[in-house]
Coordinates of C-alpha atoms in Angstrom, one line a residue:
M1418 CA 0.0 0.0 0.1
V1419 CA 1.3 3.3 -1.0
I1420 CA 0.8 6.2 1.7
P1421 CA 0.0 9.6 0.0
T1422 CA 2.3 12.5 0.9
P1423 CA 1.0 16.1 1.3
A1424 CA 0.7 18.1 -1.7
A1425 CA 3.8 20.1 -2.6
G1426 CA 4.2 23.3 -0.7
V1427 CA 1.5 22.5 2.0
T1428 CA 2.7 23.0 5.5
A1429 CA 0.0 22.1 8.0
P1430 CA -0.1 24.7 10.8
K1431 CA 0.6 23.3 14.4
V1432 CA -1.7 23.8 17.4
G1433 CA -0.6 23.3 20.8
F1434 CA -3.1 21.9 23.5
V1435 CA -3.4 22.1 27.3
S1436 CA -6.2 20.1 28.8
L1437 CA -7.2 20.5 32.4
G1438 CA -10.1 19.4 34.5
C1439 CA -12.3 16.3 34.8
P1440 CA -12.9 13.4 32.3
K1441 CA -15.8 15.3 30.7
A1442 CA -13.5 18.2 30.0
L1443 CA -11.1 15.6 28.6
V1444 CA -13.6 14.4 26.1
D1445 CA -14.2 18.0 25.0
S1446 CA -10.5 18.3 24.3
E1447 CA -10.6 15.0 22.4
Q1448 CA -13.5 16.4 20.2
I1449 CA -11.6 19.5 19.4
L1450 CA -8.4 17.6 18.6
T1451 CA -10.3 15.2 16.4
Q1452 CA -11.7 18.2 14.5
L1453 CA -8.4 19.8 14.2
R1454 CA -6.9 16.6 12.8
A1455 CA -9.9 16.1 10.5
E1456 CA -9.2 19.5 8.9
G1457 CA -5.5 18.8 8.5
Y1458 CA -4.0 20.8 11.5
Q1459 CA -1.2 19.1 13.3
T1460 CA -0.5 19.0 17.1
A1461 CA 2.6 20.6 18.5
K1462 CA 4.5 18.9 21.5
S1463 CA 5.9 22.2 22.8
Y1464 CA 4.9 26.0 22.9
D1465 CA 7.9 26.7 20.7
G1466 CA 6.7 24.5 17.9
A1467 CA 3.1 25.7 17.9
D1468 CA 1.6 28.4 15.8
L1469 CA -1.3 28.8 18.4
V1470 CA -2.2 27.2 21.6
I1471 CA -5.7 26.1 22.9
V1472 CA -6.1 25.8 26.7
N1473 CA -9.2 23.8 28.0
T1474 CA -9.9 25.1 31.4
C1475 CA -11.7 23.9 34.6
G1476 CA -13.5 26.5 36.8
F1477 CA -15.2 24.2 39.5
I1478 CA -13.5 25.3 42.6
D1479 CA -11.0 28.1 43.4
A1480 CA -7.9 25.9 43.2
A1481 CA -9.1 24.8 39.6
V1482 CA -9.7 28.4 38.5
Q1483 CA -6.2 29.4 39.7
E1484 CA -4.6 26.4 37.9
S1485 CA -6.4 27.4 34.8
L1486 CA -5.5 31.1 34.9
D1487 CA -1.8 30.0 35.5
A1488 CA -1.9 27.7 32.5
I1489 CA -3.2 30.5 30.3
G1490 CA -0.5 32.9 31.6
E1491 CA 2.2 30.3 30.8
A1492 CA 0.9 29.7 27.3
L1493 CA 0.7 33.4 26.6
A1494 CA 4.3 34.0 28.1
E1495 CA 5.6 31.1 26.0
N1496 CA 3.8 31.5 22.8
G1497 CA 1.6 34.6 22.7
K1498 CA -1.3 33.3 20.7
V1499 CA -3.9 31.6 22.9
I1500 CA -7.5 30.6 22.5
V1501 CA -9.3 29.6 25.8
T1502 CA -12.3 27.2 26.1
G1503 CA -13.9 25.1 29.0
C1504 CA -15.8 25.6 32.1
L1505 CA -13.8 28.9 33.2
G1506 CA -14.6 30.4 29.9
A1507 CA -18.4 30.5 31.0
K1508 CA -17.7 31.9 34.5
K1509 CA -18.2 35.5 35.5
D1510 CA -16.9 37.3 38.5
A1511 CA -19.2 39.0 41.1
A1512 CA -19.4 42.1 38.9
G1513 CA -20.6 40.0 35.9
D1514 CA -17.2 40.4 34.1
D1515 CA -15.6 37.6 32.2
I1516 CA -12.8 36.3 34.5
I1517 CA -10.3 35.3 31.9
T1518 CA -10.1 38.4 29.9
K1519 CA -10.0 40.5 33.1
V1520 CA -6.8 38.6 34.1
H1521 CA -5.4 37.9 30.6
P1522 CA -6.8 40.6 28.2
K1523 CA -4.4 39.3 25.4
V1524 CA -6.1 36.0 24.8
L1525 CA -7.5 35.6 21.3
A1526 CA -10.8 34.3 22.1
V1527 CA -12.8 32.8 25.1
T1528 CA -15.6 30.1 24.8
G1529 CA -17.4 27.8 27.3
P1530 CA -17.4 24.2 27.5
H1531 CA -18.5 21.8 24.8
A1532 CA -17.8 24.4 22.0
V1533 CA -16.2 22.6 19.2
T1534 CA -17.7 24.8 16.6
E1535 CA -16.9 28.0 18.3
V1536 CA -13.3 27.0 18.9
M1537 CA -12.8 26.0 15.4
E1538 CA -14.2 29.3 14.2
S1539 CA -11.5 31.1 16.3
V1540 CA -8.9 28.7 14.9
H1541 CA -9.8 29.4 11.4
L1542 CA -9.8 33.2 12.1
H1543 CA -6.5 33.3 13.6
L1544 CA -4.6 30.2 11.9
P1545 CA -6.1 29.8 8.6
K1546 CA -5.1 26.5 6.8
P1547 CA -4.6 25.6 3.2
H1548 CA -6.8 22.5 2.3
D1549 CA -5.0 19.3 1.4
P1550 CA -7.1 16.3 0.7
F1551 CA -4.3 13.9 1.4
I1552 CA -3.7 15.0 5.0
D1553 CA -7.3 16.0 6.0
L1554 CA -7.9 12.5 7.4
V1555 CA -9.0 11.2 10.9
P1556 CA -9.7 7.7 12.2
D1557 CA -13.3 6.8 12.9
H1558 CA -12.6 6.7 16.6
G1559 CA -11.4 10.2 16.6
V1560 CA -8.2 11.5 18.5
K1561 CA -7.9 10.3 22.0
L1562 CA -5.7 11.7 24.8
T1563 CA -5.9 8.5 27.1
P1564 CA -3.9 5.5 26.4
K1565 CA -5.1 3.6 23.4
H1566 CA -6.5 0.7 25.5
Y1567 CA -9.1 2.8 27.4
A1568 CA -11.3 5.8 26.5
Y1569 CA -14.1 8.0 28.0
L1570 CA -17.6 7.9 26.3
K1571 CA -19.6 10.9 27.1
I1572 CA -23.2 10.4 26.7
S1573 CA -24.8 13.7 27.6
E1574 CA -23.9 17.4 28.4
G1575 CA -25.1 19.5 31.3
C1576 CA -27.2 18.7 34.3
N1577 CA -30.7 19.4 35.5
H1578 CA -29.8 19.4 39.3
R1579 CA -29.3 22.6 41.1
C1580 CA -27.0 21.5 43.9
S1581 CA -26.2 24.5 46.1
F1582 CA -22.4 23.8 46.0
C1583 CA -22.1 23.3 42.4
I1584 CA -22.1 25.9 39.5
I1585 CA -21.7 23.3 36.6
P1586 CA -25.2 23.9 35.3
S1587 CA -24.5 27.7 34.9
M1588 CA -21.4 26.6 32.9
R1589 CA -22.7 23.7 31.0
G1590 CA -26.4 24.1 30.9
D1591 CA -29.3 21.7 31.4
L1592 CA -29.1 18.0 30.4
V1593 CA -28.8 17.4 26.7
S1594 CA -28.5 13.6 25.9
R1595 CA -26.7 12.5 22.9
R1596 CA -28.6 10.4 20.3
I1597 CA -28.3 6.8 21.4
D1598 CA -27.2 5.6 17.9
E1599 CA -24.4 8.1 17.8
V1600 CA -23.2 6.9 21.2
L1601 CA -23.3 3.4 20.3
L1602 CA -21.5 4.1 16.9
E1603 CA -18.8 5.9 18.8
A1604 CA -18.6 3.0 21.2
E1605 CA -18.4 0.4 18.5
N1606 CA -15.5 2.5 16.6
L1607 CA -13.6 2.8 19.9
F1608 CA -13.7 -1.0 20.4
K1609 CA -12.8 -1.7 16.9
A1610 CA -9.8 0.6 17.3
G1611 CA -8.6 -1.7 20.1
V1612 CA -10.1 0.0 23.2
K1613 CA -10.5 -2.6 25.9
E1614 CA -12.1 -0.4 28.5
L1615 CA -14.9 2.1 28.0
L1616 CA -15.6 4.5 30.8
V1617 CA -19.1 6.0 30.4
I1618 CA -19.3 9.6 31.8
S1619 CA -21.7 12.6 31.9
Q1620 CA -22.9 15.0 34.6
D1621 CA -25.7 12.5 35.5
T1622 CA -25.5 9.1 33.7
S1623 CA -28.7 7.9 35.4
A1624 CA -30.8 10.7 33.8
Y1625 CA -29.6 9.9 30.2
G1626 CA -32.6 10.5 28.0
V1627 CA -34.8 12.3 30.5
D1628 CA -34.6 15.5 28.4
V1629 CA -35.9 13.8 25.2
K1630 CA -38.5 11.7 27.1
F1631 CA -36.5 8.6 26.5
R1632 CA -37.2 8.8 22.8
T1633 CA -36.8 5.8 20.7
G1634 CA -33.8 5.6 18.4
F1635 CA -32.6 2.8 16.1
W1636 CA -29.4 1.0 16.2
N1637 CA -28.5 -1.9 13.6
G1638 CA -32.1 -1.7 12.4
R1639 CA -33.7 -2.3 15.9
P1640 CA -35.6 0.1 18.1
I1641 CA -33.9 1.2 21.3
K1642 CA -34.8 3.7 23.9
T1643 CA -32.6 6.7 25.0
H1644 CA -32.5 5.4 28.4
M1645 CA -29.7 4.4 30.8
T1646 CA -30.6 0.8 31.2
Q1647 CA -31.1 0.1 27.4
L1648 CA -27.8 1.9 26.7
V1649 CA -26.0 -0.1 29.3
E1650 CA -27.4 -3.5 27.9
A1651 CA -26.4 -2.4 24.3
L1652 CA -22.8 -1.4 25.4
G1653 CA -22.5 -4.7 27.2
Q1654 CA -23.4 -6.5 24.0
L1655 CA -20.7 -4.5 22.1
A1656 CA -18.1 -5.0 24.8
R1657 CA -18.8 -8.8 24.7
Q1658 CA -18.1 -9.0 21.0
H1659 CA -14.8 -7.3 21.5
D1660 CA -13.8 -8.9 24.7
A1661 CA -13.8 -5.5 26.5
W1662 CA -15.0 -3.8 29.7
V1663 CA -17.7 -1.1 30.2
R1664 CA -17.4 1.0 33.4
L1665 CA -20.1 3.4 34.7
H1666 CA -19.4 6.7 36.2
Y1667 CA -21.5 9.6 37.8
V1668 CA -24.5 7.3 38.4
Y1669 CA -27.2 8.9 40.7
P1670 CA -29.0 6.2 42.7
Y1671 CA -32.3 6.4 41.1
P1672 CA -34.7 3.4 41.4
H1673 CA -34.2 2.4 37.7
V1674 CA -30.4 1.8 38.3
D1675 CA -31.6 -1.5 39.8
Q1676 CA -32.4 -2.6 36.2
A1677 CA -28.6 -2.2 35.3
I1678 CA -27.3 -4.5 37.9
P1679 CA -28.2 -7.8 36.1
F1680 CA -26.1 -6.6 33.3
M1681 CA -23.0 -6.7 35.4
G1682 CA -22.8 -10.4 35.6
D1683 CA -20.9 -11.5 32.6
G1684 CA -17.7 -9.6 33.1
H1685 CA -18.2 -7.0 30.4
V1686 CA -20.3 -4.4 32.1
L1687 CA -18.3 -4.2 35.2
P1688 CA -19.8 -4.5 38.7
Y1689 CA -18.8 -1.0 39.5
L1690 CA -20.9 2.1 40.3
D1691 CA -19.4 5.6 40.7
I1692 CA -22.1 7.3 42.8
P1693 CA -21.5 10.9 44.0
M1694 CA -23.5 10.9 47.2
Q1695 CA -21.8 13.9 48.9
H1696 CA -23.3 13.3 52.3
A1697 CA -25.7 10.9 54.2
H1698 CA -27.6 13.2 56.7
P1699 CA -31.0 14.3 55.4
D1700 CA -30.8 17.8 56.6
V1701 CA -27.3 18.3 55.0
L1702 CA -28.6 16.7 51.6
K1703 CA -31.6 19.1 51.8
R1704 CA -29.3 22.1 52.2
M1705 CA -27.2 20.7 49.4
K1706 CA -30.3 20.3 47.3
R1707 CA -29.3 16.9 46.5
P1708 CA -31.8 14.6 44.6
A1709 CA -31.8 11.6 47.0
S1710 CA -31.8 11.0 50.7
G1711 CA -29.1 9.2 52.6
E1712 CA -31.7 6.4 53.9
K1713 CA -32.6 5.5 50.3
N1714 CA -28.9 5.5 49.3
L1715 CA -28.0 3.0 52.0
E1716 CA -31.1 0.9 51.3
R1717 CA -30.1 0.6 47.6
I1718 CA -26.5 0.0 48.1
L1719 CA -27.4 -3.0 50.4
N1720 CA -30.0 -4.2 47.9
W1721 CA -27.6 -4.0 44.9
R1722 CA -24.9 -6.0 46.8
K1723 CA -27.4 -8.6 47.4
M1724 CA -28.2 -8.6 43.6
N1725 CA -24.4 -8.7 42.9
P1726 CA -22.0 -9.5 45.8
D1727 CA -19.0 -8.5 43.7
L1728 CA -20.1 -4.9 43.1
T1729 CA -17.8 -2.2 44.0
I1730 CA -19.2 1.3 45.0
R1731 CA -17.1 4.5 44.6
S1732 CA -18.3 7.7 46.0
T1733 CA -17.2 11.2 47.0
F1734 CA -18.3 13.1 50.1
I1735 CA -18.0 16.6 51.5
A1736 CA -17.1 17.3 55.0
G1737 CA -17.8 20.6 56.7
F1738 CA -20.6 21.7 54.5
P1739 CA -22.3 25.0 55.8
G1740 CA -24.4 24.3 58.9
E1741 CA -23.0 20.8 59.3
T1742 CA -23.3 20.0 63.0
E1743 CA -21.1 17.4 64.9
A1744 CA -24.2 15.3 65.2
E1745 CA -24.8 15.4 61.4
F1746 CA -21.1 14.6 60.8
E1747 CA -21.3 11.7 63.1
Y1748 CA -24.3 10.4 61.3
L1749 CA -22.2 10.5 58.1
L1750 CA -19.5 8.4 59.8
D1751 CA -22.2 5.8 60.9
F1752 CA -23.5 5.7 57.4
L1753 CA -20.1 5.0 56.1
K1754 CA -19.5 2.1 58.6
E1755 CA -22.6 0.5 57.6
A1756 CA -22.5 1.2 53.7
Q1757 CA -18.8 0.1 53.5
I1758 CA -18.1 2.0 50.5
D1759 CA -15.1 0.4 48.5
R1760 CA -13.5 3.6 47.0
L1761 CA -14.1 6.9 48.7
G1762 CA -12.9 10.4 48.2
C1763 CA -13.6 13.1 50.7
F1764 CA -13.1 16.9 50.3
A1765 CA -13.3 19.6 52.9
Y1766 CA -16.0 22.0 51.7
S1767 CA -14.6 24.8 49.6
P1768 CA -16.8 27.8 48.7
V1769 CA -17.2 28.2 44.9
E1770 CA -17.8 31.7 43.7
G1771 CA -21.4 31.8 42.3
A1772 CA -22.6 28.9 44.3
T1773 CA -25.7 29.5 46.5
A1774 CA -24.2 27.4 49.3
N1775 CA -22.1 30.6 50.1
E1776 CA -25.2 32.2 51.3
L1777 CA -26.0 29.5 53.9
A1778 CA -26.0 30.2 57.7
N1779 CA -23.4 28.9 60.2
P1780 CA -20.3 28.2 57.9
V1781 CA -18.1 25.6 59.4
P1782 CA -14.6 26.9 60.3
E1783 CA -11.7 25.8 58.0
E1784 CA -9.8 23.8 60.6
V1785 CA -13.0 21.9 61.6
R1786 CA -13.6 21.2 57.9
E1787 CA -10.0 19.8 57.5
E1788 CA -10.3 17.9 60.8
R1789 CA -13.5 16.2 59.7
R1790 CA -12.2 15.2 56.3
A1791 CA -9.2 13.6 57.9
R1792 CA -11.6 11.6 60.2
V1793 CA -13.5 10.5 57.3
M1794 CA -10.4 9.3 55.4
L1795 CA -9.1 7.6 58.6
L1796 CA -12.2 5.6 58.8
Q1797 CA -12.2 4.8 55.2
E1798 CA -8.6 3.6 55.3
D1799 CA -9.7 0.9 57.9
I1800 CA -12.8 0.1 55.7
S1801 CA -10.8 -0.2 52.5
A1802 CA -8.0 -2.2 54.1
K1803 CA -10.4 -4.8 55.3
R1804 CA -12.3 -5.1 51.9
L1805 CA -9.1 -5.4 50.0
Q1806 CA -7.6 -8.0 52.4
A1807 CA -10.6 -10.2 51.7
K1808 CA -9.4 -10.5 48.0
V1809 CA -6.1 -12.1 48.9
G1810 CA -6.0 -15.6 47.5
K1811 CA -8.6 -14.9 44.9
T1812 CA -8.0 -15.0 41.1
L1813 CA -9.0 -11.7 39.4
R1814 CA -8.8 -10.5 35.9
V1815 CA -7.0 -7.3 35.4
L1816 CA -6.3 -5.0 32.5
V1817 CA -2.6 -4.3 32.1
D1818 CA -1.6 -0.6 31.9
E1819 CA 2.2 -0.6 32.4
V1820 CA 4.9 -3.2 32.0
G1821 CA 8.2 -2.6 33.7
P1822 CA 11.4 -4.9 34.1
R1823 CA 10.3 -6.3 37.4
E1824 CA 6.6 -5.8 37.7
A1825 CA 3.5 -4.7 35.7
I1826 CA 0.7 -2.4 36.9
G1827 CA -2.9 -3.4 36.1
R1828 CA -6.4 -2.7 37.2
S1829 CA -9.2 -5.0 38.3
A1830 CA -13.0 -4.5 37.8
A1831 CA -12.7 -2.5 41.0
D1832 CA -10.4 0.0 39.8
A1833 CA -11.0 2.9 37.6
P1834 CA -7.9 4.6 35.9
E1835 CA -6.2 7.4 37.8
I1836 CA -8.8 7.5 40.8
D1837 CA -8.7 4.1 42.3
G1838 CA -6.0 1.6 43.4
V1839 CA -3.9 -0.6 41.1
V1840 CA -2.7 -4.2 41.2
H1841 CA 1.2 -4.7 41.2
I1842 CA 1.8 -7.9 39.2
K1843 CA 5.1 -9.8 39.6
R1844 CA 6.6 -10.3 36.1
P1845 CA 6.6 -14.0 35.3
L1846 CA 10.2 -15.5 35.2
V1847 CA 9.0 -19.1 34.4
P1848 CA 8.8 -20.0 30.6
G1849 CA 5.3 -20.8 29.6
K1850 CA 3.7 -18.3 31.9
Q1851 CA 1.3 -15.9 30.3
K1852 CA 3.1 -12.8 28.9
L1853 CA 2.0 -9.4 30.2
A1854 CA 1.4 -6.7 27.5
V1855 CA -0.1 -3.2 27.9
G1856 CA -3.7 -3.1 27.0
Q1857 CA -4.2 -6.9 27.4
F1858 CA -6.1 -8.8 30.0
A1859 CA -4.4 -11.2 32.4
D1860 CA -5.5 -13.5 35.2
V1861 CA -3.6 -13.1 38.4
V1862 CA -3.7 -14.4 41.9
I1863 CA -3.8 -11.8 44.8
T1864 CA -1.1 -12.4 47.3
K1865 CA -1.1 -9.2 49.4
A1866 CA -3.1 -6.0 50.0
D1867 CA -2.9 -2.6 51.8
A1868 CA -5.6 0.1 52.2
H1869 CA -5.2 1.1 48.6
D1870 CA -3.5 -1.3 46.2
L1871 CA -3.1 -5.2 45.7
W1872 CA -0.2 -7.3 44.8
A1873 CA -0.4 -10.4 42.6
N1874 CA 1.2 -13.2 40.7
P1875 CA 0.2 -14.2 37.1
V1876 CA -1.7 -17.4 36.9

């Protein structure tokens, strides 16, 4: 096969890219990079080699805002031509002024999140590119920023909740679900490209399809509703065809999630739910304006574990929310002892500019917030250590992420990339033992555990 070369005299402009924030922002970055690639732009590996730099920002909490502003400042200092997109681009200060242009007036353009068209319009304006049909090509699965064996699949944008501590709806808008045939086509292309783990993300995965009243679409000639459970079932079927995993993130514990648990029994839709609970006490949840109560959360978790004993629950909690009393905090600790969350992150409450929680009475002093966060994590360390210790002696299937001279690093069904633990796998020295390769599955026997990770030998 002869690979065509670019037309004579055509030099593709180079765009640098800085991507900050959560997996949802990462998917936005991948979509922009895919469009750049489709139009023949190249990506630069350094500021010096770029004709222009795009910075995808995060604006959720104060620390993220500062990190984004610092990244924009660095790009301006090192390159000079900068387009800004992402959540911070949609954020205003108390006076209603754009935060980015107030701090960095020399940026070329600013857009909010999920704005591929607007970003490309700015790129075309400031860095026009001569068309070349030989290099204006892109693979079906698009350009990915993750390792090639796993990828994020964003099924919707925005959120209908109005949690008092969160400003995401003001930046990303209300829930907008993607067409189910488009989601499944993207998933199929990713699997065909070699992806072995698909991480389903959104602001509220359980609400997928609510905005379109669960409209019926078509996939491979068959009707399928725009609904979380039917999507999960279809993704599981695709994953089975390609011997791959599907992992669910940002799942609110609505009753219909019960219907998704049976799909987690064949090793392709993983028995793993990432549920952002934030607290357990009903009064705190009410002040947070969360869509579910702590009692129902506990009841559902216990019921899900009866349906699938291998289920891993990941969640995040906030300690020291405004008005949180010691009794309400102790209630949270009691909930955690009973719920036995497998993977847990806890944050001391941090005021976010524009959030209504800032107006609540009785703010908790910073030192108390930090002390409560530490108490949660101390309790969780004990819970996690005991739950991981119970896996010693068991055989688990892991997906290999890294292979070094002495050990490989993999993840089990209980471990999402970058946020959970890992499995340290001893490299096999005996001839005939299975070889370990990045992006491949391996069966291992767990030999040791601590509060975060596991150690194993290949089968």
